[in-house]
Amino acid sequence: MAAQALALLREVARLEAPLEELRALHSVLQAVPLNELRQQAAELRLGPLFSLLNENHREKTTLCVSILERLLQAMEPVHVAQNLRVDLQRGLIHPDDSVKILTLSQIGRIVENSDAVTEILNNAELLKQIVYCIGGENLSVAKAAIKSLSRISLTQAGLEALFESNLLDDLKSVMKTNDIVRYRVYELIIEISSVSPESLNYCTTSGLVTQLLRELTGEDVLVRATCIEMVTSLAYTHHGRQYLAQEGVIDQISNIIVGADSDPFSSFYLPGFVKFFGNLAVMDSPQQICERYPIFVEKVFEMIESQDPTMIGVAVDTVGILGSNVEGKQVLQKTGTRFERLLMRIGHQSKNAPVELKIRCLDAVSSLLYLPPEQQTDDLLRMTESWFSSLSRDPLELFRGISSQPFPELHCAALKVFTAIANQPWAQKLMFNSPGFVEYVVDRSVEHDKASKDAKYELVKALANSKTIAEIFGNPNYLRLRTYLSEGPYYVKPVSTTAVEGAE
């Protein structure tokens, strides 16, 4: 089969307009295993196929791209980099985006290979064309270019090639194309900055990080909303957070939140700014962040009381993030009755909000109430029990009612709440004393889709693996849970049928 493909490839090279041969080659290649092609890689001559890409013929281009994609996979990245350099350069300036994407996918293979990447770094013209691909209209082309440049920058030589040559001027030139392209370049810069302190240093020296931060704290509210997402990405790294703190950026973001009340357009950027602090709190210390920036906690409480679903959603998500560890839970507990009212509000929204917001509320409740066994002190167990009871007059029935609604995502989110509290003795007592609850847990007929079956299984597993469950549920119910667990999430009880004579 591979020999037939080679013969067809030679035939294509001899003909002027080999459309039929291209179709035949395309068809044959689909059936040739890749390992067979690899054995013949040395004999593959791809020049004629690349030449055909220059003809303004849509079907030929489509066929050639598909054929080249298959054949290039059979070649080692080093071979592609050394022998198809000119073809790669032409591919990046080809008017057809499918050709650019093919070329960038090969460059992607090359930059992932430590032996081949040098060929790219030594080719200034090719690097320049990759940079200019960021400015194209096609998002897939731009994303592929960003990915390749980000990968190149993982090495010292790559950082030098990008930031200590004319390439930096090309990057700044591309940024001037329009707002969208400028944000793409910022995205690349943040990706590179996030790798290491040294990478961040190259990016700050270039002036591009400073430019991004200037836009973040500028007057354009829509630009702020876009920039905060990128700055949040940088804050996921320790060195990124250190840099933002040293430059006073975190204080500036806090001050903008303080002034948001007098800004009629604050709803555009406020959600992103609050998310930033939520992530910051979890990655550093919830207590330190909340004490140093009290406006953050204040704004979260305000947003929960809002009538705007977007604001409520962000506040709920942030509370869930903040309460995902014990330190964060304790920070929230210190706010006293205010947090109890917030829990009542979340309980109300869990029942009455649109489905998407209900799910976010349920996810936040799961995060707030979960306690790993090793952290279950008497004080913390009393706290989670108190929080649970603040959600509603009968929280167990509230979540059970939500789980019976005909939305699989809602059903799973409600089961997650039960799973979060399943290893806590107070919750086990509530479940056991709630009429029909144990039967509900072991009833397989309630769940019909895979996600729901998986969620129910996680609940059963959390209960069955708890050290206190046998004592609280009793041995017969404990054995039912163990049986469910051993049968797995998708077990179907065999139905015995009896043949009746004369029945049709």
Short mmCIF file of C-alpha atoms in Angstrom, two decimals:
data_model
loop_
_atom_site.label_atom_id
_atom_site.label_comp_id
_atom_site.label_asym_id
_atom_site.label_seq_id
_atom_site.Cartn_x
_atom_site.Cartn_y
_atom_site.Cartn_z
CA MET A 1 0.00 0.00 0.00
CA ALA A 2 2.85 2.40 0.87
CA ALA A 3 4.57 1.49 -2.41
CA GLN A 4 1.39 2.37 -4.30
CA ALA A 5 1.30 5.73 -2.53
CA LEU A 6 4.93 6.41 -3.51
CA ALA A 7 4.19 5.53 -7.11
CA LEU A 8 1.24 7.93 -7.16
CA LEU A 9 3.39 10.64 -5.56
CA ARG A 10 5.95 10.27 -8.38
CA GLU A 11 3.11 10.43 -10.90
CA VAL A 12 1.89 13.69 -9.37
CA ALA A 13 5.39 15.16 -9.79
CA ARG A 14 5.42 14.40 -13.53
CA LEU A 15 2.02 15.82 -14.48
CA GLU A 16 1.08 19.47 -14.96
CA ALA A 17 -2.49 19.32 -13.63
CA PRO A 18 -2.67 16.01 -11.74
CA LEU A 19 -6.11 16.40 -10.14
CA GLU A 20 -7.16 12.75 -10.66
CA GLU A 21 -3.82 11.51 -9.34
CA LEU A 22 -4.17 13.74 -6.28
CA ARG A 23 -7.60 12.29 -5.57
CA ALA A 24 -6.23 8.76 -5.96
CA LEU A 25 -3.21 9.51 -3.73
CA HIS A 26 -5.47 11.04 -1.09
CA SER A 27 -7.69 7.96 -1.11
CA VAL A 28 -4.77 5.50 -0.91
CA LEU A 29 -3.03 7.39 1.92
CA GLN A 30 -6.03 7.06 4.21
CA ALA A 31 -5.50 3.28 4.20
CA VAL A 32 -1.70 3.30 4.71
CA PRO A 33 -0.63 2.82 8.37
CA LEU A 34 1.62 5.62 9.61
CA ASN A 35 4.43 3.22 10.57
CA GLU A 36 4.59 1.99 6.93
CA LEU A 37 4.90 5.58 5.72
CA ARG A 38 7.66 6.21 8.26
CA GLN A 39 9.66 3.33 6.79
CA GLN A 40 9.43 5.02 3.37
CA ALA A 41 10.00 8.56 4.69
CA ALA A 42 13.45 8.88 3.10
CA GLU A 43 11.93 8.39 -0.37
CA LEU A 44 9.15 10.96 0.05
CA ARG A 45 9.61 13.96 -2.25
CA LEU A 46 7.16 16.65 -1.21
CA GLY A 47 8.39 19.55 -3.34
CA PRO A 48 5.82 19.02 -6.12
CA LEU A 49 2.96 18.96 -3.61
CA PHE A 50 4.13 22.23 -2.05
CA SER A 51 4.39 23.73 -5.57
CA LEU A 52 0.79 22.78 -6.28
CA LEU A 53 -0.28 24.87 -3.28
CA ASN A 54 0.70 27.95 -5.28
CA GLU A 55 -1.92 27.25 -7.95
CA ASN A 56 -5.15 29.10 -7.31
CA HIS A 57 -7.29 25.94 -7.36
CA ARG A 58 -9.42 25.27 -4.29
CA GLU A 59 -9.79 21.46 -4.65
CA LYS A 60 -6.09 20.98 -5.38
CA THR A 61 -5.17 23.06 -2.33
CA THR A 62 -7.58 21.10 -0.12
CA LEU A 63 -6.24 17.75 -1.37
CA CYS A 64 -2.60 18.83 -1.09
CA VAL A 65 -3.08 20.08 2.50
CA SER A 66 -4.69 16.78 3.51
CA ILE A 67 -2.00 14.71 1.74
CA LEU A 68 0.86 16.78 3.17
CA GLU A 69 -0.61 16.55 6.64
CA ARG A 70 -0.45 12.77 6.42
CA LEU A 71 2.99 12.54 4.80
CA LEU A 72 4.64 15.12 7.08
CA GLN A 73 3.50 13.11 10.10
CA ALA A 74 5.72 10.31 8.84
CA MET A 75 8.79 12.56 8.81
CA GLU A 76 10.99 13.40 11.78
CA PRO A 77 10.72 17.06 12.89
CA VAL A 78 14.47 17.55 12.34
CA HIS A 79 14.13 16.39 8.71
CA VAL A 80 11.18 18.75 8.14
CA ALA A 81 13.08 21.69 9.68
CA GLN A 82 16.26 21.09 7.67
CA ASN A 83 14.81 20.15 4.28
CA LEU A 84 11.54 22.07 4.01
CA ARG A 85 12.61 25.44 5.38
CA VAL A 86 11.66 27.42 2.27
CA ASP A 87 8.33 25.61 1.96
CA LEU A 88 7.51 26.41 5.59
CA GLN A 89 8.25 30.11 5.03
CA ARG A 90 6.02 30.19 1.96
CA GLY A 91 3.29 28.34 3.83
CA LEU A 92 3.10 31.08 6.48
CA ILE A 93 2.34 33.78 3.89
CA HIS A 94 -0.04 31.63 1.81
CA PRO A 95 -3.44 33.30 1.27
CA ASP A 96 -5.30 30.11 2.28
CA ASP A 97 -5.61 29.73 6.07
CA SER A 98 -5.64 25.94 5.86
CA VAL A 99 -2.09 26.08 4.46
CA LYS A 100 -0.99 28.39 7.29
CA ILE A 101 -2.52 26.04 9.87
CA LEU A 102 -0.76 23.05 8.25
CA THR A 103 2.55 24.95 8.33
CA LEU A 104 2.11 26.08 11.94
CA SER A 105 1.24 22.54 13.02
CA GLN A 106 4.60 21.40 11.60
CA ILE A 107 6.38 24.30 13.29
CA GLY A 108 4.61 23.16 16.46
CA ARG A 109 6.17 19.70 16.05
CA ILE A 110 9.59 21.25 15.40
CA VAL A 111 9.59 23.53 18.47
CA GLU A 112 8.59 20.57 20.68
CA ASN A 113 11.75 18.75 19.51
CA SER A 114 14.97 19.85 21.24
CA ASP A 115 17.12 18.80 18.26
CA ALA A 116 14.96 20.55 15.66
CA VAL A 117 14.07 23.82 17.43
CA THR A 118 17.56 25.26 16.71
CA GLU A 119 16.69 25.27 13.00
CA ILE A 120 13.77 27.61 13.77
CA LEU A 121 15.80 29.85 16.10
CA ASN A 122 18.44 30.32 13.40
CA ASN A 123 15.85 31.33 10.81
CA ALA A 124 15.01 34.98 11.51
CA GLU A 125 12.67 35.29 8.52
CA LEU A 126 10.60 32.29 9.59
CA LEU A 127 10.32 33.63 13.15
CA LYS A 128 9.18 36.99 11.75
CA GLN A 129 6.44 35.28 9.71
CA ILE A 130 5.25 33.38 12.80
CA VAL A 131 4.95 36.70 14.66
CA TYR A 132 2.94 38.23 11.83
CA CYS A 133 0.55 35.27 11.89
CA ILE A 134 -0.67 36.60 15.26
CA GLY A 135 -2.12 39.56 13.35
CA GLY A 136 -4.20 37.48 10.92
CA GLU A 137 -8.00 37.42 10.94
CA ASN A 138 -8.20 33.67 11.50
CA LEU A 139 -8.17 32.91 15.24
CA SER A 140 -6.90 29.32 14.75
CA VAL A 141 -3.87 30.64 12.86
CA ALA A 142 -3.19 33.24 15.58
CA LYS A 143 -3.56 30.69 18.40
CA ALA A 144 -1.18 28.26 16.68
CA ALA A 145 1.40 31.06 16.22
CA ILE A 146 1.09 32.09 19.90
CA LYS A 147 1.52 28.47 20.98
CA SER A 148 4.69 28.04 18.89
CA LEU A 149 6.26 31.30 20.10
CA SER A 150 5.36 30.44 23.69
CA ARG A 151 7.05 27.04 23.31
CA ILE A 152 10.14 28.59 21.69
CA SER A 153 10.45 30.92 24.69
CA LEU A 154 10.91 28.03 27.11
CA THR A 155 14.64 28.08 26.33
CA GLN A 156 17.21 30.79 26.98
CA ALA A 157 18.03 30.89 23.26
CA GLY A 158 14.33 31.32 22.48
CA LEU A 159 13.94 34.21 24.94
CA GLU A 160 16.96 35.92 23.40
CA ALA A 161 15.63 35.37 19.87
CA LEU A 162 12.27 36.90 20.76
CA PHE A 163 13.31 39.77 23.04
CA GLU A 164 16.88 40.68 22.04
CA SER A 165 16.47 41.02 18.28
CA ASN A 166 14.39 42.81 15.65
CA LEU A 167 11.63 40.32 16.45
CA LEU A 168 10.54 42.46 19.41
CA ASP A 169 9.98 45.38 17.00
CA ASP A 170 7.95 43.07 14.78
CA LEU A 171 5.86 42.05 17.80
CA LYS A 172 5.21 45.71 18.68
CA SER A 173 4.38 46.46 15.06
CA VAL A 174 1.83 43.62 14.90
CA MET A 175 0.20 44.97 18.08
CA LYS A 176 -0.78 48.13 16.20
CA THR A 177 -3.05 46.13 13.83
CA ASN A 178 -6.10 46.51 16.08
CA ASP A 179 -7.31 46.00 19.69
CA ILE A 180 -7.94 42.27 19.21
CA VAL A 181 -4.41 41.62 17.96
CA ARG A 182 -2.93 43.74 20.77
CA TYR A 183 -4.68 41.50 23.32
CA ARG A 184 -3.35 38.41 21.52
CA VAL A 185 0.20 39.72 21.96
CA TYR A 186 -0.52 40.43 25.64
CA GLU A 187 -1.79 36.83 25.93
CA LEU A 188 1.54 35.59 24.52
CA ILE A 189 3.53 37.86 26.87
CA ILE A 190 1.60 36.63 29.92
CA GLU A 191 2.08 32.98 28.87
CA ILE A 192 5.83 33.56 28.59
CA SER A 193 5.97 35.61 31.84
CA SER A 194 4.25 32.83 33.77
CA VAL A 195 7.03 30.28 33.08
CA SER A 196 9.75 31.62 35.40
CA PRO A 197 11.09 34.78 37.07
CA GLU A 198 13.68 35.01 34.28
CA SER A 199 11.00 34.85 31.57
CA LEU A 200 9.02 37.54 33.41
CA ASN A 201 12.16 39.70 33.54
CA TYR A 202 12.58 39.50 29.74
CA CYS A 203 8.91 40.46 29.28
CA THR A 204 9.05 43.40 31.72
CA THR A 205 12.27 44.68 30.13
CA SER A 206 10.48 44.66 26.76
CA GLY A 207 7.99 47.20 28.13
CA LEU A 208 4.98 45.10 27.11
CA VAL A 209 3.99 44.03 30.64
CA THR A 210 4.11 47.67 31.78
CA GLN A 211 1.95 48.62 28.80
CA LEU A 212 -0.62 45.95 29.75
CA LEU A 213 -0.71 47.14 33.38
CA ARG A 214 -1.17 50.74 32.23
CA GLU A 215 -4.21 49.67 30.25
CA LEU A 216 -5.53 47.69 33.23
CA THR A 217 -5.59 50.79 35.42
CA GLY A 218 -6.57 53.19 32.64
CA GLU A 219 -9.95 54.82 32.07
CA ASP A 220 -11.38 52.46 29.40
CA VAL A 221 -13.71 50.10 31.31
CA LEU A 222 -13.92 47.50 28.52
CA VAL A 223 -10.12 47.37 28.25
CA ARG A 224 -9.92 46.91 32.04
CA ALA A 225 -12.27 43.93 31.84
CA THR A 226 -10.08 42.24 29.22
CA CYS A 227 -6.75 43.04 30.88
CA ILE A 228 -7.74 41.78 34.35
CA GLU A 229 -8.20 38.24 32.98
CA MET A 230 -4.60 38.24 31.75
CA VAL A 231 -3.24 39.74 34.96
CA THR A 232 -5.16 37.06 36.90
CA SER A 233 -3.35 34.42 34.81
CA LEU A 234 0.00 35.96 35.81
CA ALA A 235 -1.10 35.93 39.46
CA TYR A 236 -1.46 32.13 39.33
CA THR A 237 2.36 31.98 39.65
CA HIS A 238 4.28 32.88 42.80
CA HIS A 239 6.78 35.09 40.95
CA GLY A 240 3.89 36.77 39.12
CA ARG A 241 2.15 37.64 42.40
CA GLN A 242 5.41 38.96 43.83
CA TYR A 243 5.91 41.21 40.80
CA LEU A 244 2.33 42.55 40.93
CA ALA A 245 2.70 43.31 44.66
CA GLN A 246 6.09 45.02 44.20
CA GLU A 247 4.75 47.18 41.37
CA GLY A 248 1.76 48.22 43.48
CA VAL A 249 -0.71 46.69 41.02
CA ILE A 250 -2.70 44.80 43.68
CA ASP A 251 -3.14 48.03 45.66
CA GLN A 252 -4.26 49.82 42.49
CA ILE A 253 -6.86 47.12 41.74
CA SER A 254 -8.12 47.43 45.33
CA ASN A 255 -8.41 51.22 44.96
CA ILE A 256 -10.39 50.84 41.74
CA ILE A 257 -12.84 48.54 43.57
CA VAL A 258 -13.12 51.20 46.32
CA GLY A 259 -14.05 53.80 43.69
CA ALA A 260 -16.42 51.48 41.82
CA ASP A 261 -19.51 52.75 43.68
CA SER A 262 -19.22 56.14 42.00
CA ASP A 263 -18.55 54.63 38.55
CA PRO A 264 -21.76 53.94 36.57
CA PHE A 265 -19.81 51.56 34.30
CA SER A 266 -18.18 49.49 37.06
CA SER A 267 -20.32 46.44 36.21
CA PHE A 268 -18.09 45.91 33.15
CA TYR A 269 -14.89 45.31 35.12
CA LEU A 270 -15.94 44.67 38.74
CA PRO A 271 -16.62 40.91 38.29
CA GLY A 272 -13.10 40.35 36.93
CA PHE A 273 -11.49 42.43 39.69
CA VAL A 274 -13.34 40.50 42.42
CA LYS A 275 -12.38 37.17 40.79
CA PHE A 276 -8.76 38.35 40.81
CA PHE A 277 -8.82 38.80 44.60
CA GLY A 278 -10.68 35.52 45.11
CA ASN A 279 -7.94 33.61 43.28
CA LEU A 280 -5.25 35.63 45.02
CA ALA A 281 -6.69 34.75 48.44
CA VAL A 282 -6.68 31.02 47.76
CA MET A 283 -3.20 30.98 46.24
CA ASP A 284 -1.65 33.03 49.04
CA SER A 285 -3.36 33.37 52.41
CA PRO A 286 -7.12 34.06 52.60
CA GLN A 287 -6.66 35.72 55.99
CA GLN A 288 -3.84 38.03 54.89
CA ILE A 289 -5.54 39.07 51.65
CA CYS A 290 -8.92 39.68 53.32
CA GLU A 291 -7.32 41.66 56.16
CA ARG A 292 -5.15 43.77 53.86
CA TYR A 293 -7.90 44.37 51.28
CA PRO A 294 -11.17 44.49 53.28
CA ILE A 295 -12.93 46.12 50.30
CA PHE A 296 -12.70 42.74 48.54
CA VAL A 297 -14.82 40.92 51.16
CA GLU A 298 -17.14 43.93 51.46
CA LYS A 299 -17.77 43.93 47.70
CA VAL A 300 -18.48 40.18 47.64
CA PHE A 301 -21.20 40.62 50.30
CA GLU A 302 -22.65 43.57 48.35
CA MET A 303 -22.69 41.62 45.07
CA ILE A 304 -24.55 38.67 46.64
CA GLU A 305 -27.37 41.10 47.54
CA SER A 306 -27.45 42.49 43.99
CA GLN A 307 -30.33 41.94 41.57
CA ASP A 308 -27.87 41.42 38.70
CA PRO A 309 -27.40 37.66 38.00
CA THR A 310 -23.87 38.32 36.67
CA MET A 311 -22.81 39.99 39.91
CA ILE A 312 -24.50 37.31 42.05
CA GLY A 313 -22.81 34.55 40.04
CA VAL A 314 -19.32 36.03 40.44
CA ALA A 315 -19.87 36.62 44.18
CA VAL A 316 -21.12 33.04 44.66
CA ASP A 317 -18.14 31.64 42.74
CA THR A 318 -15.75 33.78 44.81
CA VAL A 319 -17.26 32.67 48.11
CA GLY A 320 -16.89 29.06 46.93
CA ILE A 321 -13.23 29.61 46.06
CA LEU A 322 -12.55 31.47 49.30
CA GLY A 323 -14.20 28.75 51.39
CA SER A 324 -12.47 25.87 49.63
CA ASN A 325 -9.82 25.58 52.37
CA VAL A 326 -10.00 25.75 56.16
CA GLU A 327 -8.28 29.14 56.49
CA GLY A 328 -10.77 30.66 54.06
CA LYS A 329 -13.69 29.04 55.91
CA GLN A 330 -12.47 30.59 59.15
CA VAL A 331 -12.19 34.04 57.52
CA LEU A 332 -15.82 33.77 56.41
CA GLN A 333 -16.92 32.48 59.82
CA LYS A 334 -15.46 35.61 61.45
CA THR A 335 -17.98 37.78 59.58
CA GLY A 336 -20.67 36.27 61.85
CA THR A 337 -24.34 36.98 61.18
CA ARG A 338 -23.45 38.67 57.90
CA PHE A 339 -22.22 35.37 56.52
CA GLU A 340 -25.34 33.60 57.82
CA ARG A 341 -27.45 36.04 55.78
CA LEU A 342 -25.22 35.38 52.77
CA LEU A 343 -25.83 31.62 53.16
CA MET A 344 -29.60 32.22 53.32
CA ARG A 345 -29.29 34.20 50.09
CA ILE A 346 -27.35 31.37 48.41
CA GLY A 347 -29.97 28.88 49.62
CA HIS A 348 -32.72 31.10 48.17
CA GLN A 349 -30.90 31.41 44.83
CA SER A 350 -30.31 27.63 44.77
CA LYS A 351 -34.06 27.17 44.74
CA ASN A 352 -35.30 30.15 42.69
CA ALA A 353 -32.55 31.33 40.32
CA PRO A 354 -32.19 30.34 36.63
CA VAL A 355 -30.62 26.88 36.16
CA GLU A 356 -27.09 28.11 35.40
CA LEU A 357 -26.96 30.24 38.57
CA LYS A 358 -28.53 27.43 40.64
CA ILE A 359 -25.66 25.16 39.60
CA ARG A 360 -23.06 27.78 40.58
CA CYS A 361 -24.77 28.17 43.98
CA LEU A 362 -24.75 24.40 44.54
CA ASP A 363 -21.07 24.18 43.57
CA ALA A 364 -20.24 26.95 46.06
CA VAL A 365 -22.22 25.18 48.81
CA SER A 366 -20.28 21.95 48.11
CA SER A 367 -16.99 23.82 48.36
CA LEU A 368 -17.97 25.61 51.59
CA LEU A 369 -19.25 22.51 53.39
CA TYR A 370 -16.58 19.96 52.46
CA LEU A 371 -14.13 18.99 55.21
CA PRO A 372 -11.44 16.33 54.66
CA PRO A 373 -11.49 13.69 57.46
CA GLU A 374 -8.14 14.84 58.86
CA GLN A 375 -9.52 18.39 59.37
CA GLN A 376 -12.76 17.40 61.08
CA THR A 377 -12.27 18.98 64.50
CA ASP A 378 -15.29 19.46 66.74
CA ASP A 379 -15.24 23.23 66.11
CA LEU A 380 -15.13 22.89 62.32
CA LEU A 381 -17.85 20.23 62.31
CA ARG A 382 -20.07 22.52 64.39
CA MET A 383 -19.34 25.30 61.93
CA THR A 384 -20.30 23.33 58.80
CA GLU A 385 -23.44 22.04 60.53
CA SER A 386 -24.39 25.60 61.42
CA TRP A 387 -23.72 26.78 57.83
CA PHE A 388 -25.84 23.97 56.42
CA SER A 389 -28.78 24.86 58.65
CA SER A 390 -28.48 28.55 57.62
CA LEU A 391 -29.15 27.71 53.97
CA SER A 392 -32.84 26.92 54.43
CA ARG A 393 -35.46 25.80 56.95
CA ASP A 394 -34.99 22.22 55.71
CA PRO A 395 -31.78 22.16 53.63
CA LEU A 396 -31.75 18.39 53.13
CA GLU A 397 -35.20 18.48 51.54
CA LEU A 398 -34.27 21.61 49.57
CA PHE A 399 -31.35 19.85 47.87
CA ARG A 400 -33.28 16.61 47.49
CA GLY A 401 -36.04 18.56 45.75
CA ILE A 402 -33.51 20.25 43.45
CA SER A 403 -32.00 16.87 42.60
CA SER A 404 -35.40 15.64 41.37
CA GLN A 405 -35.67 18.39 38.73
CA PRO A 406 -35.33 17.22 35.10
CA PHE A 407 -31.88 18.76 34.47
CA PRO A 408 -28.94 16.31 34.70
CA GLU A 409 -26.45 19.10 35.55
CA LEU A 410 -28.68 20.31 38.38
CA HIS A 411 -29.19 16.75 39.62
CA CYS A 412 -25.41 16.16 39.69
CA ALA A 413 -24.74 19.48 41.44
CA ALA A 414 -27.26 18.60 44.19
CA LEU A 415 -25.67 15.15 44.61
CA LYS A 416 -22.29 16.91 44.96
CA VAL A 417 -23.67 18.83 47.96
CA PHE A 418 -24.68 15.54 49.63
CA THR A 419 -21.26 14.09 48.76
CA ALA A 420 -19.48 17.10 50.31
CA ILE A 421 -21.13 16.48 53.71
CA ALA A 422 -21.39 12.67 53.45
CA ASN A 423 -18.32 11.99 55.67
CA GLN A 424 -19.47 14.31 58.49
CA PRO A 425 -21.35 12.58 61.35
CA TRP A 426 -23.94 15.35 61.82
CA ALA A 427 -24.91 15.07 58.14
CA GLN A 428 -25.09 11.27 58.32
CA LYS A 429 -27.54 11.56 61.24
CA LEU A 430 -29.66 14.04 59.26
CA MET A 431 -29.71 11.70 56.25
CA PHE A 432 -30.57 8.64 58.33
CA ASN A 433 -33.41 10.43 60.13
CA SER A 434 -34.87 11.89 56.92
CA PRO A 435 -37.70 9.57 55.76
CA GLY A 436 -36.77 7.69 52.60
CA PHE A 437 -33.34 9.26 52.23
CA VAL A 438 -31.31 6.05 52.55
CA GLU A 439 -33.61 4.37 49.99
CA TYR A 440 -33.09 7.38 47.68
CA VAL A 441 -29.31 6.97 47.94
CA VAL A 442 -29.29 3.26 46.99
CA ASP A 443 -32.07 3.53 44.37
CA ARG A 444 -30.46 3.12 40.95
CA SER A 445 -33.67 3.88 39.02
CA VAL A 446 -33.38 7.63 39.74
CA GLU A 447 -30.28 8.18 37.55
CA HIS A 448 -30.50 7.69 33.80
CA ASP A 449 -27.38 9.30 32.29
CA LYS A 450 -23.69 8.55 32.84
CA ALA A 451 -22.86 11.80 34.67
CA SER A 452 -25.72 11.25 37.14
CA LYS A 453 -24.75 7.62 37.75
CA ASP A 454 -21.15 8.73 38.39
CA ALA A 455 -22.31 11.47 40.80
CA LYS A 456 -24.53 9.03 42.74
CA TYR A 457 -21.65 6.55 42.93
CA GLU A 458 -19.37 9.25 44.42
CA LEU A 459 -22.02 9.91 47.08
CA VAL A 460 -22.32 6.21 47.92
CA LYS A 461 -18.52 5.90 48.02
CA ALA A 462 -18.18 8.89 50.38
CA LEU A 463 -20.79 7.39 52.72
CA ALA A 464 -19.52 3.80 52.56
CA ASN A 465 -15.90 4.80 53.23
CA SER A 466 -16.73 6.91 56.28
CA LYS A 467 -15.60 5.47 59.63
CA THR A 468 -18.83 6.51 61.37
CA ILE A 469 -21.37 5.31 58.80
CA ALA A 470 -21.94 1.74 60.12
CA GLU A 471 -22.69 3.05 63.59
CA ILE A 472 -25.06 5.83 62.41
CA PHE A 473 -26.80 4.08 59.47
CA GLY A 474 -26.79 0.62 61.07
CA ASN A 475 -25.15 -2.52 59.65
CA PRO A 476 -27.97 -3.51 57.20
CA ASN A 477 -27.83 -0.09 55.47
CA TYR A 478 -24.03 -0.08 55.60
CA LEU A 479 -24.02 -3.43 53.78
CA ARG A 480 -26.41 -2.03 51.14
CA LEU A 481 -23.94 0.81 50.51
CA ARG A 482 -21.01 -1.63 50.29
CA THR A 483 -22.96 -3.79 47.82
CA TYR A 484 -23.76 -0.74 45.66
CA LEU A 485 -20.09 0.21 45.78
CA SER A 486 -18.84 -3.24 44.77
CA GLU A 487 -21.36 -3.47 41.89
CA GLY A 488 -20.06 -0.22 40.40
CA PRO A 489 -21.84 2.87 39.06
CA TYR A 490 -23.54 1.28 36.04
CA TYR A 491 -24.85 -1.99 37.48
CA VAL A 492 -28.23 -3.09 36.12
CA LYS A 493 -30.16 -5.68 38.08
CA PRO A 494 -30.99 -8.69 35.87
CA VAL A 495 -34.72 -8.94 35.10
CA SER A 496 -36.02 -12.51 35.14
CA THR A 497 -38.67 -13.28 32.54
CA THR A 498 -41.16 -16.15 32.57
CA ALA A 499 -42.36 -17.63 29.29
CA VAL A 500 -46.13 -18.04 29.08
CA GLU A 501 -47.51 -20.65 26.71
CA GLY A 502 -49.52 -19.12 23.92
CA ALA A 503 -48.26 -15.59 24.58
CA GLU A 504 -47.23 -13.55 21.56
#
